[in-house]
Short mmCIF file of C-alpha atoms and ligand atoms in Angstrom, two decimals:
data_model
loop_
_atom_site.label_atom_id
_atom_site.label_comp_id
_atom_site.label_asym_id
_atom_site.label_seq_id
_atom_site.Cartn_x
_atom_site.Cartn_y
_atom_site.Cartn_z
CA MET A 1016 -15.02 14.23 -11.58
CA THR A 1017 -16.39 10.33 -11.17
CA THR A 1018 -15.79 9.08 -7.51
CA ARG A 1019 -14.36 5.68 -7.84
CA VAL A 1020 -15.01 3.18 -5.16
CA ALA A 1021 -13.14 -0.10 -4.57
CA CYS A 1022 -14.53 -2.84 -2.65
CA ILE A 1023 -12.17 -5.48 -1.21
CA GLY A 1024 -13.04 -8.97 -0.40
CA GLU A 1025 -13.86 -12.50 -1.44
CA CYS A 1026 -16.99 -13.82 -3.54
CA MET A 1027 -17.38 -17.67 -3.13
CA MET A 1028 -19.30 -20.32 -4.89
CA GLU A 1029 -22.24 -21.10 -3.28
CA LEU A 1030 -24.10 -24.36 -3.20
CA SER A 1031 -27.33 -24.72 -1.80
CA GLU A 1032 -28.53 -28.01 -1.07
CA ARG A 1033 -32.06 -29.08 -1.80
CA PRO A 1034 -34.09 -31.57 0.09
CA ASP A 1035 -33.45 -34.23 -2.87
CA GLY A 1036 -29.59 -33.85 -2.08
CA SER A 1037 -29.19 -31.95 -5.25
CA LEU A 1038 -27.06 -28.72 -5.12
CA LEU A 1039 -28.05 -25.39 -6.85
CA ARG A 1040 -25.05 -23.17 -7.90
CA GLY A 1041 -24.63 -19.44 -7.25
CA TYR A 1042 -22.10 -17.10 -5.67
CA GLY A 1043 -22.23 -14.85 -2.59
CA GLY A 1044 -19.85 -12.68 -0.54
CA ASP A 1045 -20.38 -9.80 1.66
CA THR A 1046 -18.27 -7.11 0.10
CA LEU A 1047 -19.46 -8.24 -3.20
CA ASN A 1048 -23.08 -7.83 -2.30
CA THR A 1049 -22.22 -4.18 -1.42
CA ALA A 1050 -20.29 -3.60 -4.64
CA LEU A 1051 -23.25 -4.75 -6.63
CA TYR A 1052 -25.65 -2.42 -4.52
CA LEU A 1053 -23.64 0.26 -4.94
CA ALA A 1054 -23.38 -0.27 -8.90
CA ARG A 1055 -27.02 -0.66 -9.12
CA LEU A 1056 -27.19 2.81 -7.09
CA GLY A 1057 -25.14 4.45 -9.99
CA VAL A 1058 -21.65 4.44 -8.59
CA ALA A 1059 -18.31 3.39 -10.23
CA VAL A 1060 -17.22 0.85 -8.25
CA ASP A 1061 -14.59 -1.94 -8.90
CA TYR A 1062 -14.44 -5.18 -6.94
CA VAL A 1063 -10.96 -5.97 -5.88
CA THR A 1064 -10.29 -9.70 -5.34
CA ALA A 1065 -8.43 -12.73 -6.63
CA LEU A 1066 -9.77 -15.44 -8.36
CA GLY A 1067 -8.55 -18.48 -10.54
CA ASP A 1068 -8.43 -19.57 -14.04
CA ASP A 1069 -11.33 -21.74 -13.94
CA PRO A 1070 -14.60 -21.77 -15.43
CA TRP A 1071 -16.59 -20.62 -12.50
CA SER A 1072 -14.10 -17.83 -12.00
CA GLU A 1073 -15.18 -16.71 -15.39
CA GLU A 1074 -18.37 -16.84 -14.58
CA MET A 1075 -18.43 -14.73 -11.79
CA LEU A 1076 -16.53 -12.17 -13.87
CA ALA A 1077 -19.02 -12.06 -16.31
CA ALA A 1078 -21.86 -11.83 -13.76
CA TRP A 1079 -20.18 -9.01 -11.96
CA ALA A 1080 -19.39 -7.22 -15.31
CA ALA A 1081 -23.30 -7.62 -15.98
CA GLU A 1082 -24.15 -5.87 -12.81
CA GLY A 1083 -21.99 -2.69 -13.53
CA ILE A 1084 -19.49 -3.85 -11.39
CA GLY A 1085 -16.08 -3.15 -12.60
CA THR A 1086 -13.78 -6.10 -13.14
CA SER A 1087 -10.46 -5.00 -14.13
CA ARG A 1088 -8.93 -5.05 -10.95
CA VAL A 1089 -9.41 -8.71 -10.26
CA ARG A 1090 -6.28 -10.31 -10.03
CA ARG A 1091 -6.47 -14.03 -11.67
CA LEU A 1092 -4.30 -16.44 -10.23
CA PRO A 1093 -3.21 -19.29 -12.63
CA GLY A 1094 -4.22 -23.24 -11.32
CA ARG A 1095 -6.40 -21.54 -8.44
CA MET A 1096 -9.97 -21.65 -7.56
CA PRO A 1097 -12.55 -19.27 -5.86
CA GLY A 1098 -13.71 -20.67 -2.31
CA LEU A 1099 -16.80 -22.44 -1.81
CA TYR A 1100 -19.64 -23.21 0.46
CA ILE A 1101 -22.55 -25.13 0.91
CA ILE A 1102 -25.74 -23.94 2.55
CA ARG A 1103 -27.57 -26.77 4.18
CA THR A 1104 -31.32 -26.06 5.18
CA ASP A 1105 -32.59 -28.60 8.14
CA GLU A 1106 -36.07 -29.86 8.62
CA HIS A 1107 -37.02 -26.69 10.42
CA GLY A 1108 -35.60 -24.28 7.83
CA GLU A 1109 -32.68 -23.47 9.85
CA ARG A 1110 -29.72 -22.75 7.56
CA SER A 1111 -26.44 -23.89 8.33
CA PHE A 1112 -23.04 -22.73 6.22
CA HIS A 1113 -20.11 -25.04 5.53
CA TYR A 1114 -16.87 -23.70 3.65
CA TRP A 1115 -13.88 -24.62 1.86
CA ARG A 1116 -12.04 -21.76 1.65
CA ASP A 1117 -8.74 -22.21 3.02
CA SER A 1118 -6.77 -22.18 -0.13
CA ALA A 1119 -9.25 -19.67 -1.92
CA ALA A 1120 -7.50 -17.44 -4.49
CA ALA A 1121 -8.79 -14.57 -2.85
CA ARG A 1122 -6.66 -15.22 0.29
CA ASP A 1123 -3.76 -14.13 -1.80
CA LEU A 1124 -4.60 -10.70 -2.96
CA PHE A 1125 -1.93 -9.06 -0.90
CA SER A 1126 0.93 -11.49 -1.46
CA GLY A 1127 2.82 -13.17 -4.18
CA PRO A 1128 3.42 -11.72 -7.84
CA GLY A 1129 0.86 -8.97 -8.76
CA ALA A 1130 0.34 -8.09 -4.91
CA ASP A 1131 2.53 -4.68 -5.50
CA GLU A 1132 0.29 -3.65 -8.40
CA THR A 1133 -3.15 -4.15 -6.58
CA ARG A 1134 -1.40 -2.19 -3.70
CA ALA A 1135 -0.38 0.50 -6.01
CA VAL A 1136 -3.90 0.79 -7.84
CA LEU A 1137 -5.94 0.48 -4.84
CA SER A 1138 -4.17 3.69 -3.28
CA GLY A 1139 -5.79 5.66 -6.21
CA TYR A 1140 -9.33 5.37 -5.40
CA ASP A 1141 -11.64 7.81 -3.89
CA LEU A 1142 -13.12 5.37 -1.41
CA VAL A 1143 -11.70 1.94 -0.21
CA TYR A 1144 -14.07 -0.32 1.39
CA ALA A 1145 -13.84 -3.60 3.12
CA SER A 1146 -14.95 -5.50 5.83
CA GLY A 1147 -14.12 -7.69 8.94
CA ILE A 1148 -14.66 -10.66 7.06
CA SER A 1149 -11.67 -9.10 4.26
CA LEU A 1150 -9.28 -8.71 7.16
CA SER A 1151 -9.80 -12.57 7.96
CA LEU A 1152 -8.74 -13.47 4.76
CA TYR A 1153 -5.22 -12.17 4.57
CA GLY A 1154 -3.44 -13.27 7.95
CA GLU A 1155 -0.81 -11.07 9.38
CA ALA A 1156 1.34 -9.97 6.56
CA GLY A 1157 -1.42 -9.51 3.99
CA ARG A 1158 -3.45 -7.34 6.67
CA ALA A 1159 -0.11 -5.13 7.29
CA ALA A 1160 -0.05 -4.62 3.48
CA LEU A 1161 -3.66 -3.73 3.54
CA ALA A 1162 -3.13 -1.29 6.45
CA GLU A 1163 -0.13 0.21 4.43
CA THR A 1164 -2.46 0.54 1.28
CA CYS A 1165 -5.21 2.22 3.40
CA ARG A 1166 -2.50 4.66 4.60
CA ALA A 1167 -1.73 5.63 1.07
CA VAL A 1168 -5.25 5.88 -0.10
CA ARG A 1169 -5.91 8.68 2.80
CA ALA A 1170 -2.30 10.06 2.01
CA LYS A 1171 -3.38 10.65 -1.52
CA GLY A 1172 -6.80 12.25 -0.35
CA GLY A 1173 -9.01 9.45 -0.43
CA ARG A 1174 -11.25 7.64 2.09
CA VAL A 1175 -11.54 4.32 3.86
CA ALA A 1176 -14.64 2.75 4.85
CA PHE A 1177 -14.66 -0.24 7.47
CA ASP A 1178 -17.70 -2.39 8.27
CA THR A 1179 -17.21 -4.96 11.04
CA ASN A 1180 -18.87 -8.06 10.06
CA TYR A 1181 -17.05 -10.30 12.55
CA ARG A 1182 -17.50 -13.94 11.78
CA PRO A 1183 -15.50 -15.97 14.69
CA ARG A 1184 -14.76 -19.16 12.44
CA GLY A 1185 -12.73 -16.64 10.08
CA TRP A 1186 -10.12 -15.92 12.92
CA PRO A 1187 -7.51 -18.27 14.65
CA ASP A 1188 -8.56 -16.75 17.84
CA LYS A 1189 -10.19 -14.03 19.30
CA ALA A 1190 -7.19 -11.71 20.29
CA LYS A 1191 -5.92 -11.58 16.80
CA ALA A 1192 -9.50 -10.54 15.54
CA GLN A 1193 -9.66 -7.90 18.31
CA ALA A 1194 -6.36 -6.05 17.36
CA ALA A 1195 -7.05 -6.18 13.59
CA PHE A 1196 -10.52 -4.55 14.17
CA ARG A 1197 -8.82 -2.00 16.13
CA ASP A 1198 -6.30 -1.29 13.67
CA ALA A 1199 -8.98 -1.17 10.85
CA MET A 1200 -11.23 0.75 12.82
CA ALA A 1201 -8.02 3.37 13.92
CA ALA A 1202 -7.52 3.76 10.00
CA ALA A 1203 -10.97 4.15 8.73
CA ASP A 1204 -12.79 7.37 8.12
CA LEU A 1205 -16.23 5.71 7.92
CA ILE A 1206 -17.03 2.64 10.09
CA PHE A 1207 -20.39 0.91 10.02
CA ALA A 1208 -20.41 -1.11 13.12
CA SER A 1209 -22.76 -3.57 14.38
CA ALA A 1210 -23.80 -3.29 17.77
CA GLU A 1211 -23.79 -7.32 18.38
CA ASP A 1212 -20.50 -8.03 16.29
CA LEU A 1213 -18.84 -5.51 18.81
CA GLU A 1214 -19.89 -7.23 21.66
CA TRP A 1215 -19.25 -10.76 20.46
CA LEU A 1216 -15.74 -9.37 19.87
CA TYR A 1217 -15.14 -6.94 22.75
CA GLY A 1218 -17.87 -7.69 25.42
CA ARG A 1219 -19.40 -4.90 27.10
CA GLU A 1220 -16.49 -2.84 25.99
CA GLY A 1221 -17.52 -3.28 22.59
CA GLU A 1222 -19.33 0.04 21.44
CA GLU A 1223 -16.81 2.07 23.31
CA GLU A 1224 -14.21 0.30 21.14
CA VAL A 1225 -15.83 2.22 18.07
CA LEU A 1226 -17.13 5.49 19.95
CA ARG A 1227 -13.74 6.13 20.71
CA HIS A 1228 -13.27 7.36 17.30
CA ARG A 1229 -16.10 9.80 17.23
CA GLY A 1230 -15.24 13.13 16.15
CA ARG A 1231 -12.29 12.01 14.12
CA CYS A 1232 -14.00 9.72 11.73
CA GLU A 1233 -17.90 8.98 10.61
CA ILE A 1234 -19.70 6.29 12.59
CA VAL A 1235 -22.76 4.48 11.78
CA LEU A 1236 -23.67 2.26 14.82
CA LYS A 1237 -26.13 -0.23 14.06
CA GLY A 1238 -28.40 -1.36 16.87
CA GLY A 1239 -30.62 -4.33 17.47
CA GLY A 1240 -34.45 -3.72 18.24
CA SER A 1241 -37.46 -4.46 15.60
CA PRO A 1242 -37.54 -2.34 13.57
CA PRO A 1243 -33.62 -1.78 14.36
CA SER A 1244 -32.22 1.68 14.60
CA VAL A 1245 -28.71 3.20 13.69
CA ARG A 1246 -26.94 5.59 15.43
CA VAL A 1247 -24.76 7.97 12.97
CA LEU A 1248 -21.78 10.07 14.88
CA ALA A 1249 -20.50 12.77 12.49
CA GLY A 1250 -18.91 15.76 13.39
CA ALA A 1251 -20.67 17.20 16.19
CA GLU A 1252 -23.90 15.46 14.92
CA ASP A 1253 -25.25 12.34 16.78
CA VAL A 1254 -28.39 11.03 15.90
CA THR A 1255 -30.65 7.99 15.83
CA VAL A 1256 -32.24 6.79 12.89
CA PRO A 1257 -35.11 4.25 13.09
CA ALA A 1258 -35.86 1.54 9.95
CA SER A 1259 -39.44 1.49 9.04
CA THR A 1260 -41.38 -1.56 9.96
CA VAL A 1261 -40.84 -4.31 7.22
CA ALA A 1262 -44.22 -6.18 6.84
CA ALA A 1263 -42.67 -9.39 6.09
CA VAL A 1264 -39.19 -10.20 6.74
CA VAL A 1265 -38.00 -13.23 4.48
CA ASP A 1266 -34.52 -13.20 4.70
CA THR A 1267 -32.22 -10.93 6.08
CA THR A 1268 -28.87 -12.34 3.91
CA ALA A 1269 -27.17 -8.83 2.98
CA ALA A 1270 -29.20 -6.42 5.09
CA GLY A 1271 -25.98 -5.04 6.47
CA ASP A 1272 -24.14 -5.08 3.04
CA SER A 1273 -26.83 -3.28 1.24
CA PHE A 1274 -27.36 -0.76 4.01
CA ALA A 1275 -23.79 0.05 3.65
CA ALA A 1276 -24.14 0.26 -0.07
CA ALA A 1277 -26.98 2.78 -0.04
CA TYR A 1278 -25.18 4.80 2.87
CA MET A 1279 -22.46 5.33 0.91
CA ALA A 1280 -23.71 6.03 -2.12
CA ALA A 1281 -26.25 8.79 -0.30
CA ARG A 1282 -23.17 10.04 1.21
CA LEU A 1283 -21.45 10.26 -2.26
CA ALA A 1284 -24.60 11.99 -3.51
CA GLY A 1285 -24.08 15.00 -1.41
CA ARG A 1286 -26.86 13.55 1.45
CA PRO A 1287 -26.24 14.35 5.08
CA PRO A 1288 -25.64 11.35 7.45
CA ALA A 1289 -29.16 10.94 8.80
CA GLY A 1290 -30.55 11.32 5.32
CA ALA A 1291 -27.86 8.50 4.04
CA ALA A 1292 -29.23 6.35 7.00
CA SER A 1293 -32.35 6.56 5.95
CA CYS A 1294 -31.34 5.60 2.51
CA GLY A 1295 -29.74 2.48 3.95
CA HIS A 1296 -32.96 1.49 5.70
CA ARG A 1297 -34.84 1.69 2.71
CA LEU A 1298 -32.69 -0.60 0.63
CA ALA A 1299 -31.75 -3.14 3.78
CA GLY A 1300 -35.62 -3.16 4.47
CA THR A 1301 -36.45 -3.92 0.69
CA VAL A 1302 -33.61 -6.54 0.44
CA ILE A 1303 -35.00 -8.53 3.56
CA GLY A 1304 -38.32 -8.68 1.88
CA HIS A 1305 -36.97 -10.99 -0.68
CA ARG A 1306 -35.04 -14.32 -0.75
CA GLY A 1307 -31.21 -14.29 -0.95
CA ALA A 1308 -28.68 -11.71 -1.07
CA VAL A 1309 -29.64 -10.10 -4.36
CA ILE A 1310 -32.74 -9.01 -5.15
CA PRO A 1311 -34.49 -8.49 -8.57
CA ARG A 1312 -33.40 -5.04 -10.34
CA ALA A 1313 -37.20 -4.05 -10.61
CA ALA A 1314 -37.52 -4.51 -6.81
CA MET A 1315 -34.56 -1.77 -6.53
CA PRO A 1316 -36.03 1.32 -4.51
CA ASP A 1317 -35.68 4.80 -6.06
CA LEU A 1318 -33.28 6.26 -3.73
CA ALA A 1319 -33.46 9.49 -5.88
CA LEU A 1320 -29.63 9.74 -5.33
CA ASP A 1321 -28.24 10.97 -8.86
CA SER A 1322 -30.25 14.33 -8.28
CA GLY A 1323 -28.07 14.81 -5.51
CA ASN A 1324 -31.26 16.41 -3.49
CA LYS A 1325 -30.75 16.78 -0.15
CA PRO A 1326 -33.85 15.77 2.14
P1 ADP B 604 -26.31 -7.40 9.60
O1 ADP B 604 -26.41 -8.16 10.51
O2 ADP B 604 -26.27 -7.87 8.13
O3 ADP B 604 -25.37 -6.20 9.70
P2 ADP B 604 -28.00 -5.54 10.63
O4 ADP B 604 -29.07 -6.54 11.27
O5 ADP B 604 -27.55 -4.79 11.27
O6 ADP B 604 -27.70 -6.44 9.53
O7 ADP B 604 -29.64 -4.56 9.75
C1 ADP B 604 -28.76 -3.98 8.56
C2 ADP B 604 -30.18 -3.13 8.43
O8 ADP B 604 -31.00 -3.88 7.65
C3 ADP B 604 -30.79 -2.39 9.46
O9 ADP B 604 -30.10 -1.18 9.66
C4 ADP B 604 -32.28 -2.08 8.90
O10 ADP B 604 -31.99 -0.91 7.90
C5 ADP B 604 -32.41 -3.38 8.06
N1 ADP B 604 -33.06 -4.34 8.91
C6 ADP B 604 -32.72 -5.41 9.64
N2 ADP B 604 -33.46 -6.05 10.29
C7 ADP B 604 -34.62 -5.33 10.04
C8 ADP B 604 -35.92 -5.46 10.57
N3 ADP B 604 -36.41 -6.56 11.24
N4 ADP B 604 -36.94 -4.15 10.17
C9 ADP B 604 -36.66 -3.53 9.51
N5 ADP B 604 -35.25 -3.42 8.91
C10 ADP B 604 -34.53 -4.15 9.17
#
């Protein structure tokens, strides 16, 4: 039976400002990146979000479908629009991000007409993946609805994966983010946690916040260093898996998103946790060698996952 994965979140229109002030259009979002790499690795994945009925929403849907991402669960909200951000690059090459996203359609995924149907449909997936950025979209009521949906997923035998991705500007205050992340980690079967995110959010107690779930769930703790290592805790296993050195790091956009995709794809293909971490490193290591979140298809590493071979 095919394992069905749902990635929940927001994809925004992306405008990159060029030196002459003109804007180059694209789109981007953390959980969308993960969905895209899952699809490229042969996993049956649906992106679950809300869009408007404007031409750019149509283009996004077509682009996702062309990547093999399932779009039948995308809610369309009449009169609404996707969020938007501009990437500005200064004369030193430093990039800054500027957002128009408060009224984005994706924020209403768990509210309004159609939300009940989204929740019911989500509860039937084998694996549901969301990030800290996803959580920041929905507000208290929406987060409660998502939490209830995750309980329903698990009650039906499905699993929930949570990636910490913490962006302070997405939250009205730190306390709300701390509470939401605590709840999300407690409800997850698989946690991808970045030591840096945890420290920003919880200070020195950051690692403890995630490690208290050891034994109960699988934890992938991404540390610093160059090249960085991840610590994988699964059952009695507690191993550290270093990444290989990448000759030229060009752009780290989507490093964590692609790592999560390859890790989950490998686990779904039967690889053990440490082997899955190696797959994560391989894909992420390739992604950071290219500009932008999405690498050319031809550059995708062959992780040999469809054979289900165990390393
Ligand atoms: P994010 O901040 O997007 O979550 P991380 O910094 O945690 O990303 O990196 C995710 C993964 O990307 C790492 O686990 C590793 O596989 C890869 N990666 C990131 N930086 C490097 C690097 N300098 N060298 C090799 N691999 C890297």
